[in-house]
PDB file of N, CA, C, O and CB in Angstrom:
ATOM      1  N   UNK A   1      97.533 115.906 140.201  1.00  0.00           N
ATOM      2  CA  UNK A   1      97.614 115.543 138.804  1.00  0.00           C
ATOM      3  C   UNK A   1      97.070 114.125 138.654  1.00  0.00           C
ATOM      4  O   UNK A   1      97.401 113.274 139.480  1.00  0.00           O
ATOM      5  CB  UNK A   1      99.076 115.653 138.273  1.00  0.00           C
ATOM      6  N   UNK A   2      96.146 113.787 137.511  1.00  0.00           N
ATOM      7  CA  UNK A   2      95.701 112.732 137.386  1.00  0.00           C
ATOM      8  C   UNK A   2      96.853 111.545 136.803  1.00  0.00           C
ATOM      9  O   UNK A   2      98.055 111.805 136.744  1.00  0.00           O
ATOM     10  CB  UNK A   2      94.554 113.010 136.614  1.00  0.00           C
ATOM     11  N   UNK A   3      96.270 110.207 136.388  1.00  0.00           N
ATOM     12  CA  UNK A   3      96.717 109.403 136.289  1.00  0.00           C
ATOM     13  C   UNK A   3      97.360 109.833 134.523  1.00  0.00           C
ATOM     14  O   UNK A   3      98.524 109.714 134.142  1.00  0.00           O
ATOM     15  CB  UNK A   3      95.771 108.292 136.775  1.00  0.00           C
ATOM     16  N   UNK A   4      96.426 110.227 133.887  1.00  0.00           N
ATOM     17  CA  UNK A   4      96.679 110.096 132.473  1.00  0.00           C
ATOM     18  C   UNK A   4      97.666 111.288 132.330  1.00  0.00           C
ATOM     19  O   UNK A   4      98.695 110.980 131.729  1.00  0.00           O
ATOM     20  CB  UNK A   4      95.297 110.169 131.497  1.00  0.00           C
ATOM     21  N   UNK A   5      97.578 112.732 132.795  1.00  0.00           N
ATOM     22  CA  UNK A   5      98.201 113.572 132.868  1.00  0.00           C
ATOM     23  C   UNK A   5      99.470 113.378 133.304  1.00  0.00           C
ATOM     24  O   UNK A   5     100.153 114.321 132.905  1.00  0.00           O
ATOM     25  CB  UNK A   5      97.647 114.259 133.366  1.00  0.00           C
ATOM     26  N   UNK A   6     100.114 112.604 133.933  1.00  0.00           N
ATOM     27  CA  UNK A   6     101.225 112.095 134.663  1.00  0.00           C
ATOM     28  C   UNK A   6     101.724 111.383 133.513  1.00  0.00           C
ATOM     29  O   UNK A   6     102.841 111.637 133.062  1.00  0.00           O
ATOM     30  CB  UNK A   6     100.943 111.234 136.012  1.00  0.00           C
ATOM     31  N   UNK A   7     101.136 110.702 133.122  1.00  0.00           N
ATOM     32  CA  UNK A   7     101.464 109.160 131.766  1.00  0.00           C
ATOM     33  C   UNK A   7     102.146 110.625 130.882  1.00  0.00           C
ATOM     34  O   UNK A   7     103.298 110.897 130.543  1.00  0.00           O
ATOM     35  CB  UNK A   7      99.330 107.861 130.580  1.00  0.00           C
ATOM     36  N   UNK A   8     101.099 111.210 130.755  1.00  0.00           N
ATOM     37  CA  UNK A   8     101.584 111.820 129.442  1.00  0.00           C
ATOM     38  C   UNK A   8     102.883 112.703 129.402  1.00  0.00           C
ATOM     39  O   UNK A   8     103.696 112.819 128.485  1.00  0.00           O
ATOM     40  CB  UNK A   8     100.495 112.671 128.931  1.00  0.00           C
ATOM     41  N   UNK A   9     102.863 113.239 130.528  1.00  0.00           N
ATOM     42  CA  UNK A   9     103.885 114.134 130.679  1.00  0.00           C
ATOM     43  C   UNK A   9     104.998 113.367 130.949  1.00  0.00           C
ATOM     44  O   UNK A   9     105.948 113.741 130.260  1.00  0.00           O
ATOM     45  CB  UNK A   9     103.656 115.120 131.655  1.00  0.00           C
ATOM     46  N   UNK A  10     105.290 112.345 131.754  1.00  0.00           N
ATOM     47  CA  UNK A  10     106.304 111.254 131.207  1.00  0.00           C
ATOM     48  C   UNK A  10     106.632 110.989 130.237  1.00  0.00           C
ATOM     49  O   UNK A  10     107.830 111.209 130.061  1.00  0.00           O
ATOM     50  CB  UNK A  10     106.169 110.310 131.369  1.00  0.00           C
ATOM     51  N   UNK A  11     105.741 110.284 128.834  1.00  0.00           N
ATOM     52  CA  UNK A  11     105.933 110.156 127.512  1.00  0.00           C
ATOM     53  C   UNK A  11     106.412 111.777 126.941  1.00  0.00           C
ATOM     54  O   UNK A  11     107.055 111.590 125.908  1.00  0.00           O
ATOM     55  CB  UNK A  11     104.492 109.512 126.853  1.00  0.00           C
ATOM     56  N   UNK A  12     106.346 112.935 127.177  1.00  0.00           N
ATOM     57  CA  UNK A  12     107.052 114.113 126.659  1.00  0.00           C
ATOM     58  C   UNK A  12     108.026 114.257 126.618  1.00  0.00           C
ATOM     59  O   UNK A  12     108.717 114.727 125.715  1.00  0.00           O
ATOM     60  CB  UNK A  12     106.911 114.981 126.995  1.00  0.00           C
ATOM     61  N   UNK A  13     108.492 113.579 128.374  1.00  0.00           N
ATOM     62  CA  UNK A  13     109.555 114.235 128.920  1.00  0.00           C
ATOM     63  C   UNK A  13     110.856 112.958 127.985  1.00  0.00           C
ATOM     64  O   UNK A  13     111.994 113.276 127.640  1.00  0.00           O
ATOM     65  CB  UNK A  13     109.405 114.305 131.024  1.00  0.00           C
ATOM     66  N   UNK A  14     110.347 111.869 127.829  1.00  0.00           N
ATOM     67  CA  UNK A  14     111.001 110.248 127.406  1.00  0.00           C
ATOM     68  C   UNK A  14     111.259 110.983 125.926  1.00  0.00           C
ATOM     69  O   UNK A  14     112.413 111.057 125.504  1.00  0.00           O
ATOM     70  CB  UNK A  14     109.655 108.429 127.443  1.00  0.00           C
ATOM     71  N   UNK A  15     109.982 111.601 125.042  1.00  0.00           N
ATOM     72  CA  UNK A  15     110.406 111.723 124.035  1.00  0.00           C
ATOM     73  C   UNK A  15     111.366 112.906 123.219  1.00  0.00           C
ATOM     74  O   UNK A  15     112.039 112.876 122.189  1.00  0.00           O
ATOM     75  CB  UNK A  15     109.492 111.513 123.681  1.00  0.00           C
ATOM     76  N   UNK A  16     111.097 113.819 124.109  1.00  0.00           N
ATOM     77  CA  UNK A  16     112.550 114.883 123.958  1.00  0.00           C
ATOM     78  C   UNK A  16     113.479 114.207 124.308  1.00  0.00           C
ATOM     79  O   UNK A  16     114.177 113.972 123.322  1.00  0.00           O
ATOM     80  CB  UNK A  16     112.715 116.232 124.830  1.00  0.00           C
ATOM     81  N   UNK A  17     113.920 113.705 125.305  1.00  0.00           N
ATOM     82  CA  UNK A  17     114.939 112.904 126.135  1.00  0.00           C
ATOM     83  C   UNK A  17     115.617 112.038 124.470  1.00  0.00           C
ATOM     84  O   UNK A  17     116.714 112.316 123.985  1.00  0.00           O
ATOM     85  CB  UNK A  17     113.954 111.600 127.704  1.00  0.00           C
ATOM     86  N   UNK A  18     114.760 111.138 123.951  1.00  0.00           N
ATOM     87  CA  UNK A  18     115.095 110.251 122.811  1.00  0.00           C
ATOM     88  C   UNK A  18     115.550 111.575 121.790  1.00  0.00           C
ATOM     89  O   UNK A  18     116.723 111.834 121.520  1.00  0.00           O
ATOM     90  CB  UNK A  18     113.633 109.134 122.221  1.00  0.00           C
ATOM     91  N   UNK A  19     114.719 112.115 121.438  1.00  0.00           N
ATOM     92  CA  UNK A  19     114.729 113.335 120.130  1.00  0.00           C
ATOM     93  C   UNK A  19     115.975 113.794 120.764  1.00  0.00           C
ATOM     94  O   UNK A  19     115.594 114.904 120.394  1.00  0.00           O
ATOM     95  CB  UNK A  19     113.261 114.732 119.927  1.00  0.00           C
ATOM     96  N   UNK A  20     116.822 113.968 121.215  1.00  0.00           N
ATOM     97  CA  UNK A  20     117.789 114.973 121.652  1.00  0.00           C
ATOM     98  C   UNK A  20     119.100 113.739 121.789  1.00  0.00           C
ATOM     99  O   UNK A  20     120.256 114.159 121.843  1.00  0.00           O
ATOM    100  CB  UNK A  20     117.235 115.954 123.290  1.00  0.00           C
ATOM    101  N   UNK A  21     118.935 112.771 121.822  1.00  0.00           N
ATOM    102  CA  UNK A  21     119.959 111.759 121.941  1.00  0.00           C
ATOM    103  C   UNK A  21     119.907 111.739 120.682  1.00  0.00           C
ATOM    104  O   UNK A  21     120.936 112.253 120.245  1.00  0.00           O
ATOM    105  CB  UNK A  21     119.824 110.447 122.731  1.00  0.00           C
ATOM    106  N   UNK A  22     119.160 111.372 119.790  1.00  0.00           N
ATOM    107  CA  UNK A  22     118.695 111.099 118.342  1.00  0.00           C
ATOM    108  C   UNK A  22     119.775 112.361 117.532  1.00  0.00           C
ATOM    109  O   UNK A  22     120.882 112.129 117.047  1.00  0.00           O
ATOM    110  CB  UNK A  22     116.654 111.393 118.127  1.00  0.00           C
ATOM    111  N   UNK A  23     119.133 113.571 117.571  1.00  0.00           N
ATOM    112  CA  UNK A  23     120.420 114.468 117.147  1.00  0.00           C
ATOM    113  C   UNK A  23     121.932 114.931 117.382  1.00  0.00           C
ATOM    114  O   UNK A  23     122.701 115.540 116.638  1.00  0.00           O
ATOM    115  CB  UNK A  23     120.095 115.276 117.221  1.00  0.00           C
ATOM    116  N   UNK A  24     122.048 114.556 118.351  1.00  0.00           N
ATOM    117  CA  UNK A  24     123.091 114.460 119.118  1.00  0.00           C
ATOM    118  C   UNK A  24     123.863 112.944 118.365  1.00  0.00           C
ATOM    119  O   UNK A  24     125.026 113.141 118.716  1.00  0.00           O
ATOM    120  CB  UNK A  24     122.546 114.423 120.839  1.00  0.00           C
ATOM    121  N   UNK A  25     123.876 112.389 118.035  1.00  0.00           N
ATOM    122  CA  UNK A  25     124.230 111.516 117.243  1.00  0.00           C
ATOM    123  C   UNK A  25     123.963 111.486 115.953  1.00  0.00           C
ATOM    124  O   UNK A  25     124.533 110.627 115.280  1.00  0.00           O
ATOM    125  CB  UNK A  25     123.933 110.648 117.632  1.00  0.00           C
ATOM    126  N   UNK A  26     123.357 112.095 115.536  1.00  0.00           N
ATOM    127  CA  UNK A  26     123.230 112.764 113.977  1.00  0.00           C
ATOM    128  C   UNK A  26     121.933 111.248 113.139  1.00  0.00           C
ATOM    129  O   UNK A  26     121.649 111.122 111.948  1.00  0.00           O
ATOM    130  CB  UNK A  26     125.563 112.847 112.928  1.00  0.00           C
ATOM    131  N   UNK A  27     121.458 110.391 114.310  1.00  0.00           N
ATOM    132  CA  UNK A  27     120.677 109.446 114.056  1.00  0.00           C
ATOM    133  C   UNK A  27     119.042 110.132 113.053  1.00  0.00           C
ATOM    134  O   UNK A  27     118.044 110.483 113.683  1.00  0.00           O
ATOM    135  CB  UNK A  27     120.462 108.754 115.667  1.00  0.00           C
ATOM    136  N   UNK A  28     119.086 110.177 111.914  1.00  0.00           N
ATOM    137  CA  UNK A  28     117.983 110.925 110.950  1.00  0.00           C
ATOM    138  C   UNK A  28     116.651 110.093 111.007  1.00  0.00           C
ATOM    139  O   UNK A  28     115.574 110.611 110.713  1.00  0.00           O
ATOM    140  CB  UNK A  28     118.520 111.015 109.256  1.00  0.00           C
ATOM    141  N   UNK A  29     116.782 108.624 111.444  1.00  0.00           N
ATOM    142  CA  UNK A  29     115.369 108.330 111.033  1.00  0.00           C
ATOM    143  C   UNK A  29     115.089 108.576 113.232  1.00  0.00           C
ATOM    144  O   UNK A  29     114.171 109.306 113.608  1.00  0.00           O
ATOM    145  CB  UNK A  29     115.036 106.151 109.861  1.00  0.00           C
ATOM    146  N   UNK A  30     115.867 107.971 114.126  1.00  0.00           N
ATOM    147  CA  UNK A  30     115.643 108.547 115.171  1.00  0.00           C
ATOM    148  C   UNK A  30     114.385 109.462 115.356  1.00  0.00           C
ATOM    149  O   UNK A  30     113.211 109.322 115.701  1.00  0.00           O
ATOM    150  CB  UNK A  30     116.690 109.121 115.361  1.00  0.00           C
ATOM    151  N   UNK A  31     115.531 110.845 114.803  1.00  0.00           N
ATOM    152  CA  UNK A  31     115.029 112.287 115.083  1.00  0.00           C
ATOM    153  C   UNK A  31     113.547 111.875 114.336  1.00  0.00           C
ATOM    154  O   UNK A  31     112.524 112.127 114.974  1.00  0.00           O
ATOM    155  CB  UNK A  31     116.106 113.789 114.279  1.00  0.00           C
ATOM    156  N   UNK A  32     113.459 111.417 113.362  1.00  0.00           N
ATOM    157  CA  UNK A  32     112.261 111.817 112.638  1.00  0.00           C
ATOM    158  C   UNK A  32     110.753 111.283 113.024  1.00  0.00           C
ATOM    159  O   UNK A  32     109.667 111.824 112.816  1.00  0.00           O
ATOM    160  CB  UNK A  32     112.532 111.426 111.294  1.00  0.00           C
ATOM    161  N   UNK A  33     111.096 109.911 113.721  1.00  0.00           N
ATOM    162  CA  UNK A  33     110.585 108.747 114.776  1.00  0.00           C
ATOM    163  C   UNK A  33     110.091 109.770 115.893  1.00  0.00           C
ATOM    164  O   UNK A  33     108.900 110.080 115.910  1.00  0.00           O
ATOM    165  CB  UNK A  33     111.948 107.505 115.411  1.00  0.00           C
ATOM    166  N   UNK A  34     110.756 110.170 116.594  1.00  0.00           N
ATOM    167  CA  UNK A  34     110.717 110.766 118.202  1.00  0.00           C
ATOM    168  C   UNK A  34     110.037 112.291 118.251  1.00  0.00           C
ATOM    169  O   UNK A  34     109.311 112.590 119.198  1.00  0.00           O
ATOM    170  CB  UNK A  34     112.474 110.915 118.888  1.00  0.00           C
ATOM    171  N   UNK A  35     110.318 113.248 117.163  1.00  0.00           N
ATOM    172  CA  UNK A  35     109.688 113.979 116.636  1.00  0.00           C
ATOM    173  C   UNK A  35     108.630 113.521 116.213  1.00  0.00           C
ATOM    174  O   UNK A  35     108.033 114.485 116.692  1.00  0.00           O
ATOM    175  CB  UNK A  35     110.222 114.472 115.948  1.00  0.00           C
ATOM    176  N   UNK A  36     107.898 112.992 115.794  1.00  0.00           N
ATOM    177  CA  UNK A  36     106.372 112.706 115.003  1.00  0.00           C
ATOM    178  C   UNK A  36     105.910 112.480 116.551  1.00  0.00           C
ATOM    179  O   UNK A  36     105.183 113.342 117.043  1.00  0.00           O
ATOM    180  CB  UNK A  36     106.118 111.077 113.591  1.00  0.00           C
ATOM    181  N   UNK A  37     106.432 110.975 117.609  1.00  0.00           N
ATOM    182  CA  UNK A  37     106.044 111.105 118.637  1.00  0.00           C
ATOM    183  C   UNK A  37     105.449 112.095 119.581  1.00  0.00           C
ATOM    184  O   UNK A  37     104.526 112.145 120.394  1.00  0.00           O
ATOM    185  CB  UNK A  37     106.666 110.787 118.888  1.00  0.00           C
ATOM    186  N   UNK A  38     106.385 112.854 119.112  1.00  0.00           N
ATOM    187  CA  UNK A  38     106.668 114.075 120.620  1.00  0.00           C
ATOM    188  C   UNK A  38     105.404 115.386 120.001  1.00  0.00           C
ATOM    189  O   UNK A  38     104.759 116.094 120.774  1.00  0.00           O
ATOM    190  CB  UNK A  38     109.105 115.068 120.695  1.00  0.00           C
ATOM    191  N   UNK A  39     105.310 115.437 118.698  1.00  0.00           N
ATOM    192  CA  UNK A  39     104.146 116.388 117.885  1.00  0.00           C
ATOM    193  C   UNK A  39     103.182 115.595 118.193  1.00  0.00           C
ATOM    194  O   UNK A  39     102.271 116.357 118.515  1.00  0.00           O
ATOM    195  CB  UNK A  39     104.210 116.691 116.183  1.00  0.00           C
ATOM    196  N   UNK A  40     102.758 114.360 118.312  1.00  0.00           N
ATOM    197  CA  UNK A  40     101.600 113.368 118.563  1.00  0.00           C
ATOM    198  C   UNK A  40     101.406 113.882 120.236  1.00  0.00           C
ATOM    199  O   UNK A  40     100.282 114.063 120.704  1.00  0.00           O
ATOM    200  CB  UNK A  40     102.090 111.426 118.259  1.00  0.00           C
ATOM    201  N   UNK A  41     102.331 114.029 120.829  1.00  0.00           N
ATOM    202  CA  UNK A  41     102.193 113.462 122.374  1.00  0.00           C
ATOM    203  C   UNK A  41     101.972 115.279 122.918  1.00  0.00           C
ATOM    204  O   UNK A  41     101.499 115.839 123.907  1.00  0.00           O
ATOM    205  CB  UNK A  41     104.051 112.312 123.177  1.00  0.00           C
ATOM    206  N   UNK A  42     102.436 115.588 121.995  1.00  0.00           N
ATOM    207  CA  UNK A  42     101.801 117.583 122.168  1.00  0.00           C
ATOM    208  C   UNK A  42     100.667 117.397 121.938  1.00  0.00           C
ATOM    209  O   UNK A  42     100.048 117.418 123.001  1.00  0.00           O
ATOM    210  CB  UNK A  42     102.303 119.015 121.005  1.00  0.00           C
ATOM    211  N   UNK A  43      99.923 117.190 120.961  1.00  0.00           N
ATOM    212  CA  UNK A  43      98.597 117.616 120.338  1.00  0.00           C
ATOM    213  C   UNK A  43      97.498 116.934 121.035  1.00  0.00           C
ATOM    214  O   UNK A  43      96.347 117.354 121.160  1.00  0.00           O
ATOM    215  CB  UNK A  43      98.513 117.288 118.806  1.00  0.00           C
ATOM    216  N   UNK A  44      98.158 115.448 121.628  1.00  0.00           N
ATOM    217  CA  UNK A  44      97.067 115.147 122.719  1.00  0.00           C
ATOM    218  C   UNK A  44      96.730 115.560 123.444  1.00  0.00           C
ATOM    219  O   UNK A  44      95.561 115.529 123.829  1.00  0.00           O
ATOM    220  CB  UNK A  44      97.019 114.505 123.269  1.00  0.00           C
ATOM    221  N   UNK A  45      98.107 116.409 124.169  1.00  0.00           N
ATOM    222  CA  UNK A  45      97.846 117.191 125.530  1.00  0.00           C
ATOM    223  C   UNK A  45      96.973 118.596 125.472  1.00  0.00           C
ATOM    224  O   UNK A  45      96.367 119.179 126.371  1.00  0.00           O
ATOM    225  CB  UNK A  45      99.310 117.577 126.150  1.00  0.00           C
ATOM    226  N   UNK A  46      97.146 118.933 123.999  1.00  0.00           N
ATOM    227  CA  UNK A  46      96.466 120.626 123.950  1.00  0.00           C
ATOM    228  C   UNK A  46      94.954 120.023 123.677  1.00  0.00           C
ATOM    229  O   UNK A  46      93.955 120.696 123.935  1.00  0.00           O
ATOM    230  CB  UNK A  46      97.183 121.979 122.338  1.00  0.00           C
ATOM    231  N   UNK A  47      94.883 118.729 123.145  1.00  0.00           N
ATOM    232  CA  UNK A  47      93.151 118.264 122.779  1.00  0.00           C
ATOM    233  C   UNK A  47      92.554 118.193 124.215  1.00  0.00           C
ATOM    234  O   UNK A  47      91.415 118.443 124.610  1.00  0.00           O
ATOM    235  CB  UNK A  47      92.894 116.463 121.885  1.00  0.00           C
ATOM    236  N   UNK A  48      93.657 117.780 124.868  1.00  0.00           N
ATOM    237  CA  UNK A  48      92.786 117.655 126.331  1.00  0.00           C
ATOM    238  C   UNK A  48      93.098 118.392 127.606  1.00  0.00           C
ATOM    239  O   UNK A  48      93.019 118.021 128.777  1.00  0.00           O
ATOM    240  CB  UNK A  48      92.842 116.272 126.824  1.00  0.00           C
ATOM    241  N   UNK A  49      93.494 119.590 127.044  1.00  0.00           N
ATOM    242  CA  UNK A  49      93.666 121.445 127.942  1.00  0.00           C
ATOM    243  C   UNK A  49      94.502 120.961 128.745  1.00  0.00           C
ATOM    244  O   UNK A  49      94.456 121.813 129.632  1.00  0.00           O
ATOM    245  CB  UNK A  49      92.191 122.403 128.970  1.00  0.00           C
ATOM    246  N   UNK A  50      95.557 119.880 129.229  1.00  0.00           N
ATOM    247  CA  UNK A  50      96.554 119.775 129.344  1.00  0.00           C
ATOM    248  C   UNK A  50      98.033 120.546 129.317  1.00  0.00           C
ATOM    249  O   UNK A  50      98.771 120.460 128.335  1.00  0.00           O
ATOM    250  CB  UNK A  50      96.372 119.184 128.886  1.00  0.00           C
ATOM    251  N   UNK A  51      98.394 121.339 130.557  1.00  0.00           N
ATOM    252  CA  UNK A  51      99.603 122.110 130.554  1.00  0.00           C
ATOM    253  C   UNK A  51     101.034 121.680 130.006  1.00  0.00           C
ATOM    254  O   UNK A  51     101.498 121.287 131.076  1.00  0.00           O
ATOM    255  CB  UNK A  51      99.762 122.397 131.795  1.00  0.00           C
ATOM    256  N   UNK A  52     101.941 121.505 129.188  1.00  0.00           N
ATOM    257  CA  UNK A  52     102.589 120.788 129.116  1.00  0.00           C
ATOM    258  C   UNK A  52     104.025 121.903 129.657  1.00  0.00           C
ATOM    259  O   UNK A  52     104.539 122.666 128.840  1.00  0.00           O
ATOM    260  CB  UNK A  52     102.361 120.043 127.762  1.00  0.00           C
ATOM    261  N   UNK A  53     104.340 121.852 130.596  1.00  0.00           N
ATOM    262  CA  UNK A  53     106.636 122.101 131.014  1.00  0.00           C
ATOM    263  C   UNK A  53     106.791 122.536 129.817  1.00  0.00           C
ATOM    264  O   UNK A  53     106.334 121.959 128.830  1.00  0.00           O
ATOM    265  CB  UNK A  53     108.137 120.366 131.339  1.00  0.00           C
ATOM    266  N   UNK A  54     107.743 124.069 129.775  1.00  0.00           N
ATOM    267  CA  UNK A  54     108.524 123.937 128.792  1.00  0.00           C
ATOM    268  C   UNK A  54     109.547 122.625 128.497  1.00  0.00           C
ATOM    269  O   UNK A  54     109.715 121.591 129.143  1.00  0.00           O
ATOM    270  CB  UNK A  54     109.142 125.021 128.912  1.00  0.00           C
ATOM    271  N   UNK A  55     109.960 122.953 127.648  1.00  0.00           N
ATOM    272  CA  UNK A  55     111.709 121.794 127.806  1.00  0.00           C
ATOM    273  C   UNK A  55     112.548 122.319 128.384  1.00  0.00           C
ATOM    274  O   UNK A  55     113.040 123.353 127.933  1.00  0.00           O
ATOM    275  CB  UNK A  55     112.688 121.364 126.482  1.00  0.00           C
ATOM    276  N   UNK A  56     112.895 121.869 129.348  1.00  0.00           N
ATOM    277  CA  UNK A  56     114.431 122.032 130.153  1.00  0.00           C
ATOM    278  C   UNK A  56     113.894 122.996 131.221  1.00  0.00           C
ATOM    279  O   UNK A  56     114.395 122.920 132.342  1.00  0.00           O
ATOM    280  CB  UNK A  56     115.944 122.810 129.118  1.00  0.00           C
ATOM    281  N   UNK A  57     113.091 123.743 131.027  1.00  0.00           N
ATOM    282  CA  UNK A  57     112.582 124.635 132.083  1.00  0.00           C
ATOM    283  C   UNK A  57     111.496 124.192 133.706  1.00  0.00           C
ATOM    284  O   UNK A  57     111.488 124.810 134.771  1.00  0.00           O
ATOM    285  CB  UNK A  57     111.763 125.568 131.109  1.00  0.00           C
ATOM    286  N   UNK A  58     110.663 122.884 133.312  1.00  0.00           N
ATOM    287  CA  UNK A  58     110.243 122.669 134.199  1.00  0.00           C
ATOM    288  C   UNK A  58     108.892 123.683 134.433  1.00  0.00           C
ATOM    289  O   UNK A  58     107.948 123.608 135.220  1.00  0.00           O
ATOM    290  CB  UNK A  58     111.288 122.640 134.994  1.00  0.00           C
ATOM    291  N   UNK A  59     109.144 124.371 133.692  1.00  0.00           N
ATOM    292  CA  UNK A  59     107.769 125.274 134.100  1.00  0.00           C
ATOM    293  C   UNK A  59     106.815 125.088 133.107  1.00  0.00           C
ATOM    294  O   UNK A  59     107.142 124.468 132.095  1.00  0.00           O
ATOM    295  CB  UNK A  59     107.983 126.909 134.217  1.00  0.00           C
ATOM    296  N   UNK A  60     105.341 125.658 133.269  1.00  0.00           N
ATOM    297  CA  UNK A  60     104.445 125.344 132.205  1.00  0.00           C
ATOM    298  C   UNK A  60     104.228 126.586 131.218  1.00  0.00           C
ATOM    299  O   UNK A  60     104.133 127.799 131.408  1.00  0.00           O
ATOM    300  CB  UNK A  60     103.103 124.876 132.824  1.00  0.00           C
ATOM    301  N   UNK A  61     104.190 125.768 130.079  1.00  0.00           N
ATOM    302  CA  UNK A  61     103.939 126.834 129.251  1.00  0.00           C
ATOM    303  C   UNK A  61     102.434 127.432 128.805  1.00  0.00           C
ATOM    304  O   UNK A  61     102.354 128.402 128.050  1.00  0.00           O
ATOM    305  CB  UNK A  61     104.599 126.455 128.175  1.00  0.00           C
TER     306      UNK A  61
END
């Protein structure tokens, strides 16, 4: 796995991680913050044929 592919899939894994603390505390601008992130940090990965892990599963989707 490359350098950027690694970055990114870190920043996925950070921003569910946040998005899920975020609701879990009922925090609304949070969720809404970490979500836009995490739709940003998807759409990079599908622009650049990038596999991304389900959530929680570890496997690729």
């Amino acid at each position: 796995m490359d350098t950027f592919t690694e970055a990114l899939h870190q920043r996925i894994t950070s921003a569910r991680e946040q998005l899920r603390a975020a609701q879990q505390t009922g925090d609304l601008d949070a969720e809404r913050i970490y979500s836009g992130e995490l739709d940003s940090l998807l759409r990079q990965a599908l622009e650049n044929g990038i596999t991304v892990p389900s959530e929680g599963t570890g496997e690729h989707a």
